[in-house]
Every structure is written in C-alpha cells, then in structure tokens.
Tab-separated table of C-alpha atoms and ligand atoms in Angstrom:
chain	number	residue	atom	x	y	z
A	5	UNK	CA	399.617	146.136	74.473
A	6	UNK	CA	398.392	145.338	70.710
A	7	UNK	CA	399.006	141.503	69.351
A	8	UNK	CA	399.911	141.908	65.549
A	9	UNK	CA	396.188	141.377	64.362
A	10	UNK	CA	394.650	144.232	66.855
A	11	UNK	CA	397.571	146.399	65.490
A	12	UNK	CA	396.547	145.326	61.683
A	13	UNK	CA	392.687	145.725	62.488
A	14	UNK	CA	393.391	149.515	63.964
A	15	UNK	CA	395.269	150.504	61.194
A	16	UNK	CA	392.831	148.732	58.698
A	17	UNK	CA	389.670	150.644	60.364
A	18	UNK	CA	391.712	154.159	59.915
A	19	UNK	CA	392.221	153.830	56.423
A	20	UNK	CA	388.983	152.469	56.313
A	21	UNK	CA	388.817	151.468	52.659
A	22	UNK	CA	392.095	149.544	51.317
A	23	UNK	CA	393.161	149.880	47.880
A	24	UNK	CA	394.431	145.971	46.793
A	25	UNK	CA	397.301	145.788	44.038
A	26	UNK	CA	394.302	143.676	42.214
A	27	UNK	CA	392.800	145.479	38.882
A	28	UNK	CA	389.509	146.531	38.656
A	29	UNK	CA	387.159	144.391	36.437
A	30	UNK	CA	383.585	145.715	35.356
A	31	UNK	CA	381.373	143.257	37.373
A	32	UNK	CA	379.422	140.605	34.644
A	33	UNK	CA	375.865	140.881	34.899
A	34	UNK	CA	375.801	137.919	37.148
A	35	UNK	CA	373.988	138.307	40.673
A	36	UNK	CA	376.427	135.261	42.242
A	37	UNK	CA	379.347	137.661	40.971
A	38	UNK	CA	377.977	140.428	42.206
A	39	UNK	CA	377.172	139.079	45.777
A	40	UNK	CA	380.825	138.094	46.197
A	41	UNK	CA	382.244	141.273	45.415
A	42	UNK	CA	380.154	143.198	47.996
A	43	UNK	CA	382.776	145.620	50.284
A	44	UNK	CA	385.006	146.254	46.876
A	45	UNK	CA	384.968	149.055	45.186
A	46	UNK	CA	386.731	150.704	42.476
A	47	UNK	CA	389.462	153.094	43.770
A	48	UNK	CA	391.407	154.202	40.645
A	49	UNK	CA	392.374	151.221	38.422
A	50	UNK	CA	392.318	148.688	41.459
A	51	UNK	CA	389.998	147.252	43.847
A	52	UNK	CA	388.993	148.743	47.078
A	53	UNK	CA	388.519	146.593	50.346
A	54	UNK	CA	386.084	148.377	52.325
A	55	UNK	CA	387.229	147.251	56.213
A	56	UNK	CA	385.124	146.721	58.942
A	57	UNK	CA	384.412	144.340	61.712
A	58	UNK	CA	382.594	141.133	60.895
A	59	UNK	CA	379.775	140.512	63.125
A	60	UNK	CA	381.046	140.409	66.810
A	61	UNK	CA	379.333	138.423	69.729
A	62	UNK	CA	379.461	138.115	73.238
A	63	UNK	CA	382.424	136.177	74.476
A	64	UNK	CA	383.652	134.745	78.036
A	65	UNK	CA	387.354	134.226	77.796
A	66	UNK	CA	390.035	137.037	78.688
A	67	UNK	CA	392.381	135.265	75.913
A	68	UNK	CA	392.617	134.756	72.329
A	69	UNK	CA	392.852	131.427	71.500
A	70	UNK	CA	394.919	132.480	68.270
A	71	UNK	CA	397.231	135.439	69.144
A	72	UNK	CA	396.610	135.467	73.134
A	73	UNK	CA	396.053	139.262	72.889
A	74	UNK	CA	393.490	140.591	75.731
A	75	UNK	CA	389.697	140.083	74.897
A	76	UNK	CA	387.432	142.562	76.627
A	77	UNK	CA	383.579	140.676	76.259
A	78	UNK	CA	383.394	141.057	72.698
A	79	UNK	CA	384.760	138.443	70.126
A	80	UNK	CA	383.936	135.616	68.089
A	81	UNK	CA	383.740	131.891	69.002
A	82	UNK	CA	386.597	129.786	67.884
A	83	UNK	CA	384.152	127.118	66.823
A	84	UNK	CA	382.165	129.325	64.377
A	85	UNK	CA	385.432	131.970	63.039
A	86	UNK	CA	387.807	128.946	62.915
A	87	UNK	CA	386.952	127.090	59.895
A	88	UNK	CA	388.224	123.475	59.283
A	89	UNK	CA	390.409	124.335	56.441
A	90	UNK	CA	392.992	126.411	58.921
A	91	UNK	CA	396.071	124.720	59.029
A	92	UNK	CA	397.780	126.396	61.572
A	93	UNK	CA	396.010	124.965	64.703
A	94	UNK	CA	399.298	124.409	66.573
A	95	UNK	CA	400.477	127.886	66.546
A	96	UNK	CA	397.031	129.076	68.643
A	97	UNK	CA	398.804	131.197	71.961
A	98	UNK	CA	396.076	130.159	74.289
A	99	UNK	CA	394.512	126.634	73.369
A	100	UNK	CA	392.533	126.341	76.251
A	101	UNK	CA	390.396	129.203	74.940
A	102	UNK	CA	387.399	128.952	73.176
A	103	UNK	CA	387.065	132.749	71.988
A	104	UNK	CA	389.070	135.057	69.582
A	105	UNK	CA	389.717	138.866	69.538
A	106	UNK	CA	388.284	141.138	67.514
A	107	UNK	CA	391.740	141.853	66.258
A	108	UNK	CA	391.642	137.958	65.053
A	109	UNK	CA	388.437	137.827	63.601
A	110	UNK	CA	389.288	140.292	61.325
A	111	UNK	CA	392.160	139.432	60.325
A	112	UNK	CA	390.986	136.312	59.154
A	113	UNK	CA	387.417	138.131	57.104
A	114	UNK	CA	389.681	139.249	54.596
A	115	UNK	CA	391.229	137.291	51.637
A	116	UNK	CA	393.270	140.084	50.999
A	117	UNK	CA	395.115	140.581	54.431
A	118	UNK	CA	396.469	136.780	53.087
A	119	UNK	CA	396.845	137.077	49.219
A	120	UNK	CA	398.701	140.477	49.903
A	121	UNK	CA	402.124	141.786	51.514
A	122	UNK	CA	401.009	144.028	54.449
A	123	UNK	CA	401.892	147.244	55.706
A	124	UNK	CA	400.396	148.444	58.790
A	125	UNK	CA	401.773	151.872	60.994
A	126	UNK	CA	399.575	153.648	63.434
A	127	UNK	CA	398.203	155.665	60.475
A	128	UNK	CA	396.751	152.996	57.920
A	129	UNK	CA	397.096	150.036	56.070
A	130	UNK	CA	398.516	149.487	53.176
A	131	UNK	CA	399.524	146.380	50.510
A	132	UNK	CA	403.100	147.719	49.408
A	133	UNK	CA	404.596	146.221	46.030
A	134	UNK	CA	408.035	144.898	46.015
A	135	UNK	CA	409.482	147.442	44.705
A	136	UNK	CA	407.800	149.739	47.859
A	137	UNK	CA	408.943	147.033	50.258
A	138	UNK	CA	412.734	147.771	49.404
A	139	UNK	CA	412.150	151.495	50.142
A	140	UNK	CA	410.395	150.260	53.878
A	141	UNK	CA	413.283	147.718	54.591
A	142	UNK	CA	416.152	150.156	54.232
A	143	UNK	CA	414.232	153.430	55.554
A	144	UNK	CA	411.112	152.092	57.568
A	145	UNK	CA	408.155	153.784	58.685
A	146	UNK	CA	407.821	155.733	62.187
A	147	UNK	CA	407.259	153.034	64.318
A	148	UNK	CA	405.401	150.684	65.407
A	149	UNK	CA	404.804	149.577	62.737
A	150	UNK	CA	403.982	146.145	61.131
A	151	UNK	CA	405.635	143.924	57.910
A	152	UNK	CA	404.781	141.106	56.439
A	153	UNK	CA	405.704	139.968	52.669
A	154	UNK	CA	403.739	137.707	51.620
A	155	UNK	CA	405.610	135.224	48.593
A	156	UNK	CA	402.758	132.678	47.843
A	157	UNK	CA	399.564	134.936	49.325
A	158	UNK	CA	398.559	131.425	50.056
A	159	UNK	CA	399.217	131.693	54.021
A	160	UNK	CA	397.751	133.707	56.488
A	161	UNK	CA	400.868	135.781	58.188
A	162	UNK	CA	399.670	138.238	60.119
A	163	UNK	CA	399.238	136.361	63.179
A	164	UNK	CA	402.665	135.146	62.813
A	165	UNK	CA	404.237	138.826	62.798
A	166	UNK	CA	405.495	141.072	65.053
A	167	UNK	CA	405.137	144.896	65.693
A	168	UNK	CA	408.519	146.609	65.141
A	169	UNK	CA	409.209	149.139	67.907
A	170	UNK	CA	412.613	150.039	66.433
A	171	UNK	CA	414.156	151.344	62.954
A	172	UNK	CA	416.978	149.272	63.195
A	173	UNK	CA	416.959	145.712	64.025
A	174	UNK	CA	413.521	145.423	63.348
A	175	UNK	CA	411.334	142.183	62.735
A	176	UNK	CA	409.535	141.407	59.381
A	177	UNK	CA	407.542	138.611	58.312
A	178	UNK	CA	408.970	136.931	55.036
A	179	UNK	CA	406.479	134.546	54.128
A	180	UNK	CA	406.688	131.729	57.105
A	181	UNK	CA	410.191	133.188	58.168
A	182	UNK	CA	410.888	135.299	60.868
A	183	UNK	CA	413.781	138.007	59.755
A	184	UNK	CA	415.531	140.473	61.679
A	185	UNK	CA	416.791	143.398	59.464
A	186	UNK	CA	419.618	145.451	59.953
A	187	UNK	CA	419.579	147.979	57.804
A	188	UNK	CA	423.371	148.730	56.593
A	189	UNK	CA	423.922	144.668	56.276
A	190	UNK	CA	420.714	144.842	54.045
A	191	UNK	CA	421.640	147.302	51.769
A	192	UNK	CA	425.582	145.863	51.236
A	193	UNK	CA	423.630	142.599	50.650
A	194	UNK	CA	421.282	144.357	47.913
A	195	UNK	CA	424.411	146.181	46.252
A	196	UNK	CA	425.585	142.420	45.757
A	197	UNK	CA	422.768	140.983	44.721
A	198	UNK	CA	421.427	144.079	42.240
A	199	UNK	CA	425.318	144.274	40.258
A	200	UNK	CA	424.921	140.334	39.755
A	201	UNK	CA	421.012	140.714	38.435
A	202	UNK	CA	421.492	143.029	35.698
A	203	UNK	CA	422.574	139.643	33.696
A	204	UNK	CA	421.904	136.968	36.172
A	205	UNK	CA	418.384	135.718	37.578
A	206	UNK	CA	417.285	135.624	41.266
A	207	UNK	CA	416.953	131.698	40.916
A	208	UNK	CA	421.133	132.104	40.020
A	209	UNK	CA	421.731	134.216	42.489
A	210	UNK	CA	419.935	132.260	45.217
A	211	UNK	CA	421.511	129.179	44.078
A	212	UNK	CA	424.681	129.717	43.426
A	213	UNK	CA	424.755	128.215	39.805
A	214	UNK	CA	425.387	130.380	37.061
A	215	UNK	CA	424.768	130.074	33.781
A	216	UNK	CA	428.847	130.084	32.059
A	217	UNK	CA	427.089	132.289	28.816
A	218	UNK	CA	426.174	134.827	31.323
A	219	UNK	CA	429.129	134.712	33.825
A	220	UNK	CA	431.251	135.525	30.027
A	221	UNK	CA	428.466	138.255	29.519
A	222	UNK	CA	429.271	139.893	33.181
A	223	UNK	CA	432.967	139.307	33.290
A	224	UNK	CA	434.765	136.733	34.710
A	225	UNK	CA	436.936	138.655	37.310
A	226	UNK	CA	433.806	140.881	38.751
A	227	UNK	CA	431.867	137.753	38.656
A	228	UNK	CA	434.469	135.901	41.010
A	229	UNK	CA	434.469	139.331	43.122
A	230	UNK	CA	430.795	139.549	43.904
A	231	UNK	CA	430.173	135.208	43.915
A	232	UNK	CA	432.945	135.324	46.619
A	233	UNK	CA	430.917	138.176	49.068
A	234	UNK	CA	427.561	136.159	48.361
A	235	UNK	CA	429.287	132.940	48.934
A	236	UNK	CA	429.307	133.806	52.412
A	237	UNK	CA	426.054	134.602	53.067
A	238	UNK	CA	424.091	132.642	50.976
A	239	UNK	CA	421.308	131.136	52.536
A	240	UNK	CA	420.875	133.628	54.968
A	241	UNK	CA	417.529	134.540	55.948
A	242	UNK	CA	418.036	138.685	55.063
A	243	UNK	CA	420.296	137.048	52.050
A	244	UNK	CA	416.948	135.434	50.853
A	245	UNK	CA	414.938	138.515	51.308
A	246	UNK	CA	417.688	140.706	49.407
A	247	UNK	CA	417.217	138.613	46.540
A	248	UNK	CA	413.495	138.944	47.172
A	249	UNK	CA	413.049	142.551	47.332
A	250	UNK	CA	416.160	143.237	44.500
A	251	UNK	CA	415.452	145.416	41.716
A	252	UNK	CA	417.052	145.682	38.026
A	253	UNK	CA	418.552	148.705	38.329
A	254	UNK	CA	417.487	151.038	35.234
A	255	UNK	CA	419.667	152.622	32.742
A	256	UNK	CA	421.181	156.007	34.190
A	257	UNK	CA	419.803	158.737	32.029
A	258	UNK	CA	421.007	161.889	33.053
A	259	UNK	CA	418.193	163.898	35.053
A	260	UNK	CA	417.164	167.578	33.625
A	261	UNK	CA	418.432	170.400	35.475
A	262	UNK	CA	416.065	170.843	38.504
A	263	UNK	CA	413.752	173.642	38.980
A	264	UNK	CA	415.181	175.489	41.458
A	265	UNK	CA	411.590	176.830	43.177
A	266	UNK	CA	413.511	177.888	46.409
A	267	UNK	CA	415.212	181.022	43.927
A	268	UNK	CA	411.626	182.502	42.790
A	269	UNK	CA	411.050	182.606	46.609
A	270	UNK	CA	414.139	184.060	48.469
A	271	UNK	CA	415.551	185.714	45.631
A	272	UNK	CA	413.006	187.255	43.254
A	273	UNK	CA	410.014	187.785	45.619
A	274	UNK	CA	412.070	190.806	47.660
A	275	UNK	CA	413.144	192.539	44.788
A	276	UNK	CA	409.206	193.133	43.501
A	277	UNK	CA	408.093	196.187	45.480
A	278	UNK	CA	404.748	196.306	45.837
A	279	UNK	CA	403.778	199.013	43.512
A	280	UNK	CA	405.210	196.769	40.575
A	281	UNK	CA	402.877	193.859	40.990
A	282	UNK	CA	400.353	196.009	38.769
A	283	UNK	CA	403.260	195.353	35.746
A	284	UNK	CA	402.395	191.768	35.793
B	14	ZN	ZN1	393.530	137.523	68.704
C-alpha cells in the first residue's frame, strides 16, 4: 500500500518532466541564476520540472518518520532531508524513526509539489488550474487518484493528503483542510454560489455581507432566494471550496452548427463505389 508521497513520487517519475503553471523567462546571463534553474526546462510557454529522485542512501528503519509508509533499505536520513525550517514536526507518523521514504524525500526536493495544486492518478502528475480543478471535483479521474489545492503554495500538503479510491465521496486536500466531496451536493452548492458571482465577489459570498448597490444590481427577491440556500451552509468545508473553485460563468453565445463528421462516414462513404474514387 502507497502513502500519499510514494503515490505522488510514482506518478511524478511517469510523467517524468512536469509542466508548472509558472511562465517561462529567458535565463539572465548570470551563472548563480543559471545554477538554480538546473532540472527546468522550457515546455511551451511554461516551465518544465524535470523529476527524479534526489540522492538516496542506505537507511535502517522499516518506517517513515514523516508519512509511516514502508521503507525497503533505501531512504534518506531525517537529520540531513529534514531541514530546520519544517514546521510540521508534530504531524511525523512514526517519530521514533530516524529515516524517510523515498516517496518523502521527494516530495519535499521540489518547490513546486508546494507552490502548486497537485494532481496525481496512476498515469502522471499534473498542476491543474482552478478552473481544471472544478472539472476533477465534479467528474474525477479513474481512481486512485490524488488532490490537493493548494491556496497559499506556502505549505507543503502532500503528506497531509489522501489517495481517493472512490468517485464519490472522495477525499481532497484544500489547503490545511481535509474535505470529503460528494459530488451532487458540490455541484447544487456551485449553482448557488456561480448565480450570486456574476455581480457579487467570493469574499461576499463567503461572508455573507453584501454590498446593498449590488444586491439592487442582482435583484432583491433572487438575492433573498439564493442568500437563504447559502445561509445554510455557509461555512461548510465543501461550501468553502465551492466558492474556491467557482467560475464567472461567460456570456451564452450561441454555438455554430456542429460538423456532423459521423454523416461523411456512415452516409456518404457507401454510396462512392469504388470505380468513382478516380472522379475526385
Ligand atoms: Zn514517507
């Protein structure tokens, strides 16, 4: 059985290089520059984080002292990966170690795995937008699979999370909150909360206090309507991550008439004989 980081460091090694929602900068003619951005690359307009395992040594303890996951001989020494700047001391599953799992130490090699939202599934990794993290939340990947938002990017998550086994009812990591989501309350939620942000603005929404130009803008008696359904669940952890994750919905122009591709094949192709083609 994976812990959350062995699950994020297989994924990570499949997709091998990781495309970062960070734009790519020409590199100054500065060596100290350059030696910092060794593993990135440029993949399209954004940086690439090429992923592999920091150096690995020999290691005595079975357990992780961060996650707990399994360690089979090969790991890093808490004392060396475990700088004094980590905060989160108190949340190590096995104290008593003095090793962590390869899964751990790279987890914590890359700046990115914290500054970005994470998307792991047995096929790759990936740093979804918030935009793309609305489509996962109400139709999520194959699972297991592995979510974790990150608000500030200032806090390591990963470790925190938990693999999903299930479509429905399924965990994610919201910044230092656990949430379970069920789908079909999610997406009621995010009707809510999307009608009230075409005028109003997530901080309103979250708080409850509306500005009285905008509830006039909106309209008194749908205002009362949707306040009185978010009443009830504000404060809510999947409330929170509605708001979150909620989208201004875009002007409805209508779409072009689609090209229908499945006529050319099932109705056209049969009625070319063969001795036609030459026409063409
Ligand atoms: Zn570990």
């Amino acid at each position: 059985m994976l812990t959350p980081t062995q699950f994020i460091r297989q994924a990570a090694l499949k997709t091998g290089t990781v495309v970062t929602p960070t734009p790519w900068k020409e590199k100054p003619a500065d060596k100290k520059v350059r030696k910092s951005e060794e593993g990135k690359i440029r993949m399209g307009d954004h940086v690439g984080v090429v992923m592999e395992d920091p150096g690995l040594e020999d290691v005595p303890d079975e357990s992780c002292w961060l996650c707990g996951g399994e360690i089979s001989g090969r790991g890093r020494q808490v004392k060396r990966a475990i700088l004094d700047t980590f905060t989160d001391r108190d949340k190590a599953r096995a104290p008593w170690s003095d090793s962590i799992c390869p899964g751990c130490a790279f987890c914590l090699s890359y700046t990115t795995l914290r500054n970005y939202s994470i998307l792991a599934t047995e096929e790759g990794l990936r740093h979804p937008g918030r935009a793309e993290i609305k489509g996962l939340l109400l139709e999520p990947p194959e699972p297991p699979f592995l979510l974790c938002i990150a608000v500030s990017g200032q806090k390591w998550l990963h470790f925190r999370a938990e693999i999903a086994y299930s479509q429905d009812g399924f965990p994610v990591q919201y910044e230092e909150t656990r949430v379970t989501v069920d789908r079909a309350t999610l997406a009621s939620l995010l009707d809510i909360v999307e009608q009230l942000y075409a005028v109003f603005t997530k901080a309103e929404i979250l708080s409850g206090s509306y500005g009285q130009n905008r509830i006039r803008e909106f309209g008194l008696r749908r205002f009362q309507e949707l306040e009185a359904m978010a009443a009830l669940v504000r404060g809510s952890r999947l409330f929170d991550l509605a708001v979150f994750v909620a989208q201004k919905k875009e002007i409805e122009v209508p779409a072009a008439e689609p090209e229908k591709e499945g006529l050319c094949t099932t109705t056209l192709t049969p009625t070319i004989q063969s001795g036609q083609l030459g026409l063409f």
